[in-house]
PDB file of C-alpha atoms in Angstrom:
ATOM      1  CA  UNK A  10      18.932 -46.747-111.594  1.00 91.00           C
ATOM      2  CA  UNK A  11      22.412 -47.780-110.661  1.00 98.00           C
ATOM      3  CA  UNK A  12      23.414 -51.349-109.863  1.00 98.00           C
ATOM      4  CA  UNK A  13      26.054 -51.810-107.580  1.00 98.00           C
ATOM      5  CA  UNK A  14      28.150 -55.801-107.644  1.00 98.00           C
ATOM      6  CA  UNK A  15      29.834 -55.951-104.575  1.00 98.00           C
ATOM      7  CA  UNK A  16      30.850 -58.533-101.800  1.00 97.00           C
ATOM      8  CA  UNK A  17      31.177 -58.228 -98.292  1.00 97.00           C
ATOM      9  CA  UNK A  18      34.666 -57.714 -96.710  1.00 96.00           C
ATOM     10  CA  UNK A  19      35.764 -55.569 -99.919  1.00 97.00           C
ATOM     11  CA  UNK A  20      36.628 -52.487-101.153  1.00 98.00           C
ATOM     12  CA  UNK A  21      33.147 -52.399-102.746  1.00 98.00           C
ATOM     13  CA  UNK A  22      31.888 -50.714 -99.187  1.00 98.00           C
ATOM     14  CA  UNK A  23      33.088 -47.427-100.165  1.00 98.00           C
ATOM     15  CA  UNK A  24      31.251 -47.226-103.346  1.00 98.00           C
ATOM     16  CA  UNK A  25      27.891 -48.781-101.832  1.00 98.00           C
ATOM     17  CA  UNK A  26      28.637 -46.033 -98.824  1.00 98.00           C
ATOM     18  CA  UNK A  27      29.044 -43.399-101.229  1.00 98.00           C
ATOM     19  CA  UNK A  28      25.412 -44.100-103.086  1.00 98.00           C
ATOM     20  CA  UNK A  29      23.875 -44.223 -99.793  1.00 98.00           C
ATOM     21  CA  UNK A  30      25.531 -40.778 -98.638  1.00 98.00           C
ATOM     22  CA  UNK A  31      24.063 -39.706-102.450  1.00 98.00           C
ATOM     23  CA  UNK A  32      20.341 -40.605-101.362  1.00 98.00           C
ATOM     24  CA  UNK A  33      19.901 -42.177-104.931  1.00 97.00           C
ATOM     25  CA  UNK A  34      18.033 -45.153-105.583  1.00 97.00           C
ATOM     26  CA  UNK A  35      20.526 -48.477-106.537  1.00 98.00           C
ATOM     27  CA  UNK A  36      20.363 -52.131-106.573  1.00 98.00           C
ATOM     28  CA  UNK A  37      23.011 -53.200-104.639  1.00 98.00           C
ATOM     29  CA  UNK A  38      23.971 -57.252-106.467  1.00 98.00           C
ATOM     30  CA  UNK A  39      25.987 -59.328-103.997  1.00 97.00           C
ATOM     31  CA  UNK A  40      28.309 -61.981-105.560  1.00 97.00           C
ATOM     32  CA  UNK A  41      29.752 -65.050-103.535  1.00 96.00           C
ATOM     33  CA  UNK A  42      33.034 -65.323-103.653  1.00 94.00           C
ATOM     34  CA  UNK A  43      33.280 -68.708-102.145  1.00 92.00           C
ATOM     35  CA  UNK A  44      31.197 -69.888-105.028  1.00 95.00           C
ATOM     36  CA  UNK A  45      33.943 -67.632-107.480  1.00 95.00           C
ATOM     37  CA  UNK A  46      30.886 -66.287-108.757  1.00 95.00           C
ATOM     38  CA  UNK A  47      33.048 -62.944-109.411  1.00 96.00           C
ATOM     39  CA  UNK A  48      34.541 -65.781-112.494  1.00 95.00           C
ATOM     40  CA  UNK A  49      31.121 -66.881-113.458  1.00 97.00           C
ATOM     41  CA  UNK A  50      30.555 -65.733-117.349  1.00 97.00           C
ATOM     42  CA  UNK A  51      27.336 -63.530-116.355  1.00 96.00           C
ATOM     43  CA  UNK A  52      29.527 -61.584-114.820  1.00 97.00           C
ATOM     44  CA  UNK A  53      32.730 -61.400-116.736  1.00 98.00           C
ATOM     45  CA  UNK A  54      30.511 -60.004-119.159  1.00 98.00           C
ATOM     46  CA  UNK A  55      30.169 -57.024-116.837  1.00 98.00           C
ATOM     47  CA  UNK A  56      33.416 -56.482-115.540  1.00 98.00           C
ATOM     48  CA  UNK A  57      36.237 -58.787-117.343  1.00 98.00           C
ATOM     49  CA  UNK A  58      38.558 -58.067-114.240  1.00 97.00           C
ATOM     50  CA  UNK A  59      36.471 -60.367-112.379  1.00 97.00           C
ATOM     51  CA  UNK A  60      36.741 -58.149-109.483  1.00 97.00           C
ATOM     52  CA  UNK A  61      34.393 -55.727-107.668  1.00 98.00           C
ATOM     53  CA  UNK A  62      33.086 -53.215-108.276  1.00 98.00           C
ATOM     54  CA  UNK A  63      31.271 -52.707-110.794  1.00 98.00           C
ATOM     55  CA  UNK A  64      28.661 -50.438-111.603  1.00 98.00           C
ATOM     56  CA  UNK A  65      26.333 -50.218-113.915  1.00 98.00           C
ATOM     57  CA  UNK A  66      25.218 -46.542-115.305  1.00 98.00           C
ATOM     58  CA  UNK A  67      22.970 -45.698-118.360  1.00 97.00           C
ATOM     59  CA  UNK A  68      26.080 -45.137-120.068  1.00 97.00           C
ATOM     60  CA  UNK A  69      28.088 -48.223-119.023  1.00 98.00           C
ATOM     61  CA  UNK A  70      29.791 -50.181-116.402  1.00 98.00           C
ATOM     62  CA  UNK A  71      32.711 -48.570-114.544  1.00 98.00           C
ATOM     63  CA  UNK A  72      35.788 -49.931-112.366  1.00 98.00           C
ATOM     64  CA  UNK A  73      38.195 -49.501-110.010  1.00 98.00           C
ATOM     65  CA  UNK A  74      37.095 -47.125-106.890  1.00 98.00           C
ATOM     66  CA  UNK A  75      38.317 -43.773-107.359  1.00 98.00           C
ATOM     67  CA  UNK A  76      36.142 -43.903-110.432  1.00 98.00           C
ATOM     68  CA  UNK A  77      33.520 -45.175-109.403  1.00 98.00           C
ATOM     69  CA  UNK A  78      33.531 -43.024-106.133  1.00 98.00           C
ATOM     70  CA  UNK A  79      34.348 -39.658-108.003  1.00 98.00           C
ATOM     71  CA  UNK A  80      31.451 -40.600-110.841  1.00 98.00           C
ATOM     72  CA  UNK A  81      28.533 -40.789-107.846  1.00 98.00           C
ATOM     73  CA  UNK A  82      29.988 -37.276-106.227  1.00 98.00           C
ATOM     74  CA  UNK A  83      30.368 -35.794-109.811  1.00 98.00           C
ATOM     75  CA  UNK A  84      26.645 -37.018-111.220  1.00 97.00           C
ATOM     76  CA  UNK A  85      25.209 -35.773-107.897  1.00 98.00           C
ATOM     77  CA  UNK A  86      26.584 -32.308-106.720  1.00 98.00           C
ATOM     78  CA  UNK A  87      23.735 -31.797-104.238  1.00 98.00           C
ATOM     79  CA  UNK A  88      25.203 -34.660-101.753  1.00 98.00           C
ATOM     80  CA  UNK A  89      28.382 -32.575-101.560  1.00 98.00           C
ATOM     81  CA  UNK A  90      31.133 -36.091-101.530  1.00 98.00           C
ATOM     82  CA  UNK A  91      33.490 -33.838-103.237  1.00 98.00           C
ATOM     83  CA  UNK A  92      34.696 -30.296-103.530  1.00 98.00           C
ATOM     84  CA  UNK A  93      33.938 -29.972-106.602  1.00 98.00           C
ATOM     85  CA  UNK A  94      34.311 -25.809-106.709  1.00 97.00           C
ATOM     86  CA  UNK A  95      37.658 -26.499-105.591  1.00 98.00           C
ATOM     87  CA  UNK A  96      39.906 -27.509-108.257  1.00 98.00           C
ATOM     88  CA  UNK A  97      43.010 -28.169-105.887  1.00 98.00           C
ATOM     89  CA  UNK A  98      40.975 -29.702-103.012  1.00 97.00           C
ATOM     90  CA  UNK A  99      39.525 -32.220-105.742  1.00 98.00           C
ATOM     91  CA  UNK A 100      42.853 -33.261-106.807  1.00 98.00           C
ATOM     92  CA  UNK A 101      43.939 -33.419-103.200  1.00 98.00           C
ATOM     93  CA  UNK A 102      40.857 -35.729-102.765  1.00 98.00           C
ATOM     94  CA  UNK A 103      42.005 -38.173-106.021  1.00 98.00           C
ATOM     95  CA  UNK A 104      45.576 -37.684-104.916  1.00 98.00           C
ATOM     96  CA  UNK A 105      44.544 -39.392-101.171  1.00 98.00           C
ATOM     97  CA  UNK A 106      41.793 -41.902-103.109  1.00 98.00           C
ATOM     98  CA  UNK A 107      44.583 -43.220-105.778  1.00 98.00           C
ATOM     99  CA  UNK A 108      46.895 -43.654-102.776  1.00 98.00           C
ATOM    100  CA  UNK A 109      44.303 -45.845-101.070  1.00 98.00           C
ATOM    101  CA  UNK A 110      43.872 -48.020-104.149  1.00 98.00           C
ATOM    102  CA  UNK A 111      47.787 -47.900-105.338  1.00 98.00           C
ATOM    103  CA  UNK A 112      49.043 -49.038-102.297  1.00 98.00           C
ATOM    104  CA  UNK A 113      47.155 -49.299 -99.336  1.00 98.00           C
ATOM    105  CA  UNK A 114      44.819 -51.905-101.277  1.00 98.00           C
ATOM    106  CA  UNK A 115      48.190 -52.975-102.490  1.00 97.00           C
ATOM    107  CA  UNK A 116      50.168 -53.871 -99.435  1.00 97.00           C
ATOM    108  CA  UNK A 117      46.635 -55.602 -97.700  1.00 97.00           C
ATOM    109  CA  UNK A 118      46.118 -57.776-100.504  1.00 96.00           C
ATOM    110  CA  UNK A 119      50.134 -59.086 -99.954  1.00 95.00           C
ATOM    111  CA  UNK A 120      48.330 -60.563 -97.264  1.00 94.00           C
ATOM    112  CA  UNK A 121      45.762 -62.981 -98.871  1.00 90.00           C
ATOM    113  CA  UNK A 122      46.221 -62.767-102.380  1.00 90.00           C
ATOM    114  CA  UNK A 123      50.304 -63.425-102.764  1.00 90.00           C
ATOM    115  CA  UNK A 124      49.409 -65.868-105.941  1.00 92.00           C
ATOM    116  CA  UNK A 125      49.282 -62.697-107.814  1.00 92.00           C
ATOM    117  CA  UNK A 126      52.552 -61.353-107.430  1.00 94.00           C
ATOM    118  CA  UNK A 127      54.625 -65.697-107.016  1.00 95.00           C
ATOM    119  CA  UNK A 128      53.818 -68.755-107.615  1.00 94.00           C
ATOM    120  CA  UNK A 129      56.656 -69.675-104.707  1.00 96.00           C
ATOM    121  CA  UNK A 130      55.133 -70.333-101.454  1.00 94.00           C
ATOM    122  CA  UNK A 131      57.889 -68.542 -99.266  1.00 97.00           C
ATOM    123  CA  UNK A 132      57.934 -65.794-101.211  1.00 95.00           C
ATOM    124  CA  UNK A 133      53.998 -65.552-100.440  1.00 95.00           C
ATOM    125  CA  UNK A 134      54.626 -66.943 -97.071  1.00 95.00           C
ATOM    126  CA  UNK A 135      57.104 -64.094 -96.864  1.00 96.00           C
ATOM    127  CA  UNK A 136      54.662 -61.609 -98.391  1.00 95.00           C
ATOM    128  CA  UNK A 137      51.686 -62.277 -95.737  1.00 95.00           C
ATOM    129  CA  UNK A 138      54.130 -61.681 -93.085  1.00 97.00           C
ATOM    130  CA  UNK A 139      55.285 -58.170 -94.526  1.00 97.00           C
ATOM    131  CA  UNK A 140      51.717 -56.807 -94.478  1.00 98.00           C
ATOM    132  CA  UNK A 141      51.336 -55.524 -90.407  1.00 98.00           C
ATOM    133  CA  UNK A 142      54.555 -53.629 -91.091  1.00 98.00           C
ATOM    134  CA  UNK A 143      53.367 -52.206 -95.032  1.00 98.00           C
ATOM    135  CA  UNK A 144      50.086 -51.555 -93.416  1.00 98.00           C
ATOM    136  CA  UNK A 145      51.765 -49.794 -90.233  1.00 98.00           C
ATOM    137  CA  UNK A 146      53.692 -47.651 -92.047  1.00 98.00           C
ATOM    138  CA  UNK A 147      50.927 -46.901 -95.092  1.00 98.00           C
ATOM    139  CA  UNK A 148      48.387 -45.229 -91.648  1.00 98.00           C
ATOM    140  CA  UNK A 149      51.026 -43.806 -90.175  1.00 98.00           C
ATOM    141  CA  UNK A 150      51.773 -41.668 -93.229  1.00 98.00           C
ATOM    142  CA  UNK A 151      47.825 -41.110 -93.261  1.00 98.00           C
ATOM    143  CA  UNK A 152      47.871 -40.388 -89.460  1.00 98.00           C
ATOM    144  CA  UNK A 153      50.504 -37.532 -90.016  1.00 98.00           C
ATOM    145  CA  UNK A 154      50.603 -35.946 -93.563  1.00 98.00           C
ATOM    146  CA  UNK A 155      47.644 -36.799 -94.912  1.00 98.00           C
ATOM    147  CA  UNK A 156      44.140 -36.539 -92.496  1.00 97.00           C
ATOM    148  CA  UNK A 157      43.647 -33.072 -92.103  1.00 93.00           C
ATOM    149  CA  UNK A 158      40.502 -33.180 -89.435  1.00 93.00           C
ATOM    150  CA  UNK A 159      37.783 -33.755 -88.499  1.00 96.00           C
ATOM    151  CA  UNK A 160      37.486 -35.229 -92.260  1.00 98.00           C
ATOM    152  CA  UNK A 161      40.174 -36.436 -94.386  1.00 98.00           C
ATOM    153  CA  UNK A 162      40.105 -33.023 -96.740  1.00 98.00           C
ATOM    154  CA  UNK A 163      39.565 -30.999 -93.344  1.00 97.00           C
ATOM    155  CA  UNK A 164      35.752 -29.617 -92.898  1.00 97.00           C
ATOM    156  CA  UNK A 165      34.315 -31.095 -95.718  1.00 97.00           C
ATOM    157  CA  UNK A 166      33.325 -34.721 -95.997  1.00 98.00           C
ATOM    158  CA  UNK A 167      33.730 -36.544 -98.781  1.00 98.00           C
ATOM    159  CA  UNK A 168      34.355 -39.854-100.884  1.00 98.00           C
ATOM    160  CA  UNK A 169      37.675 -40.209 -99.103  1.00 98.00           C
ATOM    161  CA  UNK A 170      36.207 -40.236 -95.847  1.00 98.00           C
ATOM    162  CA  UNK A 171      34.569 -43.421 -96.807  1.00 98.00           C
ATOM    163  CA  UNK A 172      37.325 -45.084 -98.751  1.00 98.00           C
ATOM    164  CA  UNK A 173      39.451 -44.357 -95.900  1.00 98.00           C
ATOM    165  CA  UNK A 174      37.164 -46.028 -93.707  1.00 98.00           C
ATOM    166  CA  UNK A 175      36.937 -49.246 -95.491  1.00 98.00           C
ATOM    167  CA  UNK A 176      40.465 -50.166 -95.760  1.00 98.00           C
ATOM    168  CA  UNK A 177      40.704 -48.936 -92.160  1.00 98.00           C
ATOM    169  CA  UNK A 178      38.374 -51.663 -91.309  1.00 98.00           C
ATOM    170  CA  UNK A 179      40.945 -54.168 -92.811  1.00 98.00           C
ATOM    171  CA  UNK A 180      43.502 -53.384 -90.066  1.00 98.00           C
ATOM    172  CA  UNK A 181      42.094 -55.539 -87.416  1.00 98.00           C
ATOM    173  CA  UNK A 182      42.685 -58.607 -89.742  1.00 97.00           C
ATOM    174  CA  UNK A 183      46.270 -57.337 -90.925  1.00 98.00           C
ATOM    175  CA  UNK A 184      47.128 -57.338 -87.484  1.00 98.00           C
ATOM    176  CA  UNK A 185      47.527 -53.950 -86.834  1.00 98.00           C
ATOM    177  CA  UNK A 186      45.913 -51.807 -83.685  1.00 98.00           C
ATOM    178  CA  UNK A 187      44.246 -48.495 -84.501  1.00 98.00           C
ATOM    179  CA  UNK A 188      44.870 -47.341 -81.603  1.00 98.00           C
ATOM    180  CA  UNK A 189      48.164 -46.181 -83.307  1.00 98.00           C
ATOM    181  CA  UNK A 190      46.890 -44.220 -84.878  1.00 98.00           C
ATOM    182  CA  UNK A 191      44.284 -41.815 -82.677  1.00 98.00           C
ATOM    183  CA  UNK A 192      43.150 -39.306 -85.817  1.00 98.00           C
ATOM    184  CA  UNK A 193      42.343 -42.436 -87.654  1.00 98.00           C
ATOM    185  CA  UNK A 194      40.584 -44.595 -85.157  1.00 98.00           C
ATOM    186  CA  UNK A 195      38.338 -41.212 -83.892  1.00 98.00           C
ATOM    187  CA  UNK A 196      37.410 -41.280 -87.807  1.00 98.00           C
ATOM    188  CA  UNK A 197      36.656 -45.321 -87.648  1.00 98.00           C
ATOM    189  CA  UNK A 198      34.433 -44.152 -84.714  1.00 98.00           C
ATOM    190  CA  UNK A 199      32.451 -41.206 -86.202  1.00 98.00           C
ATOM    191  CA  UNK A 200      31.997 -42.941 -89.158  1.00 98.00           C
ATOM    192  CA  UNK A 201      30.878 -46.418 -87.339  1.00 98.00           C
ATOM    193  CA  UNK A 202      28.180 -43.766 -85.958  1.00 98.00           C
ATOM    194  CA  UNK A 203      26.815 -42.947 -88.922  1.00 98.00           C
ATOM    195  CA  UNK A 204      23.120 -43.946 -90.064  1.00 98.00           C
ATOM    196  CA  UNK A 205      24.471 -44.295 -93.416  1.00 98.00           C
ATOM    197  CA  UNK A 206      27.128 -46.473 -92.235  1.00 98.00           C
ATOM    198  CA  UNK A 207      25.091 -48.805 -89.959  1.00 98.00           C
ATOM    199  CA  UNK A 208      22.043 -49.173 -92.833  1.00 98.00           C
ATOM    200  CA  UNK A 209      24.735 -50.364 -95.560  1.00 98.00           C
ATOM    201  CA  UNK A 210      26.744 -52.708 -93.339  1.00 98.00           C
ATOM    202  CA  UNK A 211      23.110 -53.983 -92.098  1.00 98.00           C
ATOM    203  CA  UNK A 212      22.254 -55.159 -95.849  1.00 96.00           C
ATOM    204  CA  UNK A 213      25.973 -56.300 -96.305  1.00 96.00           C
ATOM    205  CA  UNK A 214      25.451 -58.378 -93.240  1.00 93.00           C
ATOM    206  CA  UNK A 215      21.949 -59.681 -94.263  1.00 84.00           C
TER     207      UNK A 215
END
């Protein structure tokens, strides 16, 4: 059994997206961050980032998304979230994934979480107002050189087809329309379509 920490609004979604696309049984372990109970010492012990996710395997707990995302596809071939006879289309896959995480993730979190770059309050002032146009420009390399179609890898679906649909749920909030970007948003509308999608933001919204 894997347990999954996560908390609504995060990047967490794609790895709780990616178990459900598995069809593996997981305990899915919300924490509060109002409550900072990503900083409470039960769970520092499992991650000491104090960030999610985590997961917990039988061999220990893993970080940081790509991992996490390319350890479910890896452990469990038969639900086909990577290409993994493909030695070039699975670094194409961690190539887009790592670009999500390096500086998509990057540029949102400008937005709300400036205190970890300055302690100066225009430079974060300055920061949050940066973030439409570092978001704008992050999809519209996505929209052009990097979503190949129907899927982000072409034909085949896979882990980066959920990633990408979790930070592309953060655009709304960053102030930036979708609409821009019409290879993206028909992906934000398959996706928002699918039964695996609807069940996990149903228990995320529970």
């Amino acid at each position: 059994m894997l347990t999954l920490y996560y908390a609504p609004g995060t990047c967490a979604l794609a790895t709780h997206l990616a178990l459900e696309y598995a069809g593996i049984p997981y305990e899915a372990v919300r924490l509060n961050f109002k409550e900072q109970q990503q900083r409470s010492p039960e769970y520092l012990r499992v991650n000491p980032k104090g960030r999610v996710p985590a997961l917990v395997t039988p061999q220990g707990v893993l970080t940081e998304t790509p991992a996490l995302l390319q350890y479910i596809a890896q452990a469990h071939p038969e639900a086909k979230l990577a290409p993994l006879d493909d030695i070039f289309q699975l670094a194409k896959m961690n190539e887009f994934n790592t670009y999500l995480c390096s500086t998509v993730h990057v540029a949102h979190a400008h937005g709300a979480r400036g205190y970890r770059w300055t302690d100066d309050p225009q430079a974060i002032e300055a920061m949050k107002k940066k973030v439409p146009q570092t978001m704008g420009d992050c999809f519209e390399l996505i929209e052009a050189q990097m979503f190949h179609g129907p899927w982000v890898l072409g034909e085949r679906f896979s882990t980066s087809d959920v990633y990408l649909y979790t930070l592309t749920r953060w655009l709304q909030g960053d102030q930036v329309d979708v609409q821009r970007f019409p290879k993206v948003a028909d992906h934000l509308r398959r996706m928002d379509a699918q039964p695996q999608v609807q069940k996990v933001l149903a228990a995320q919204r529970a």
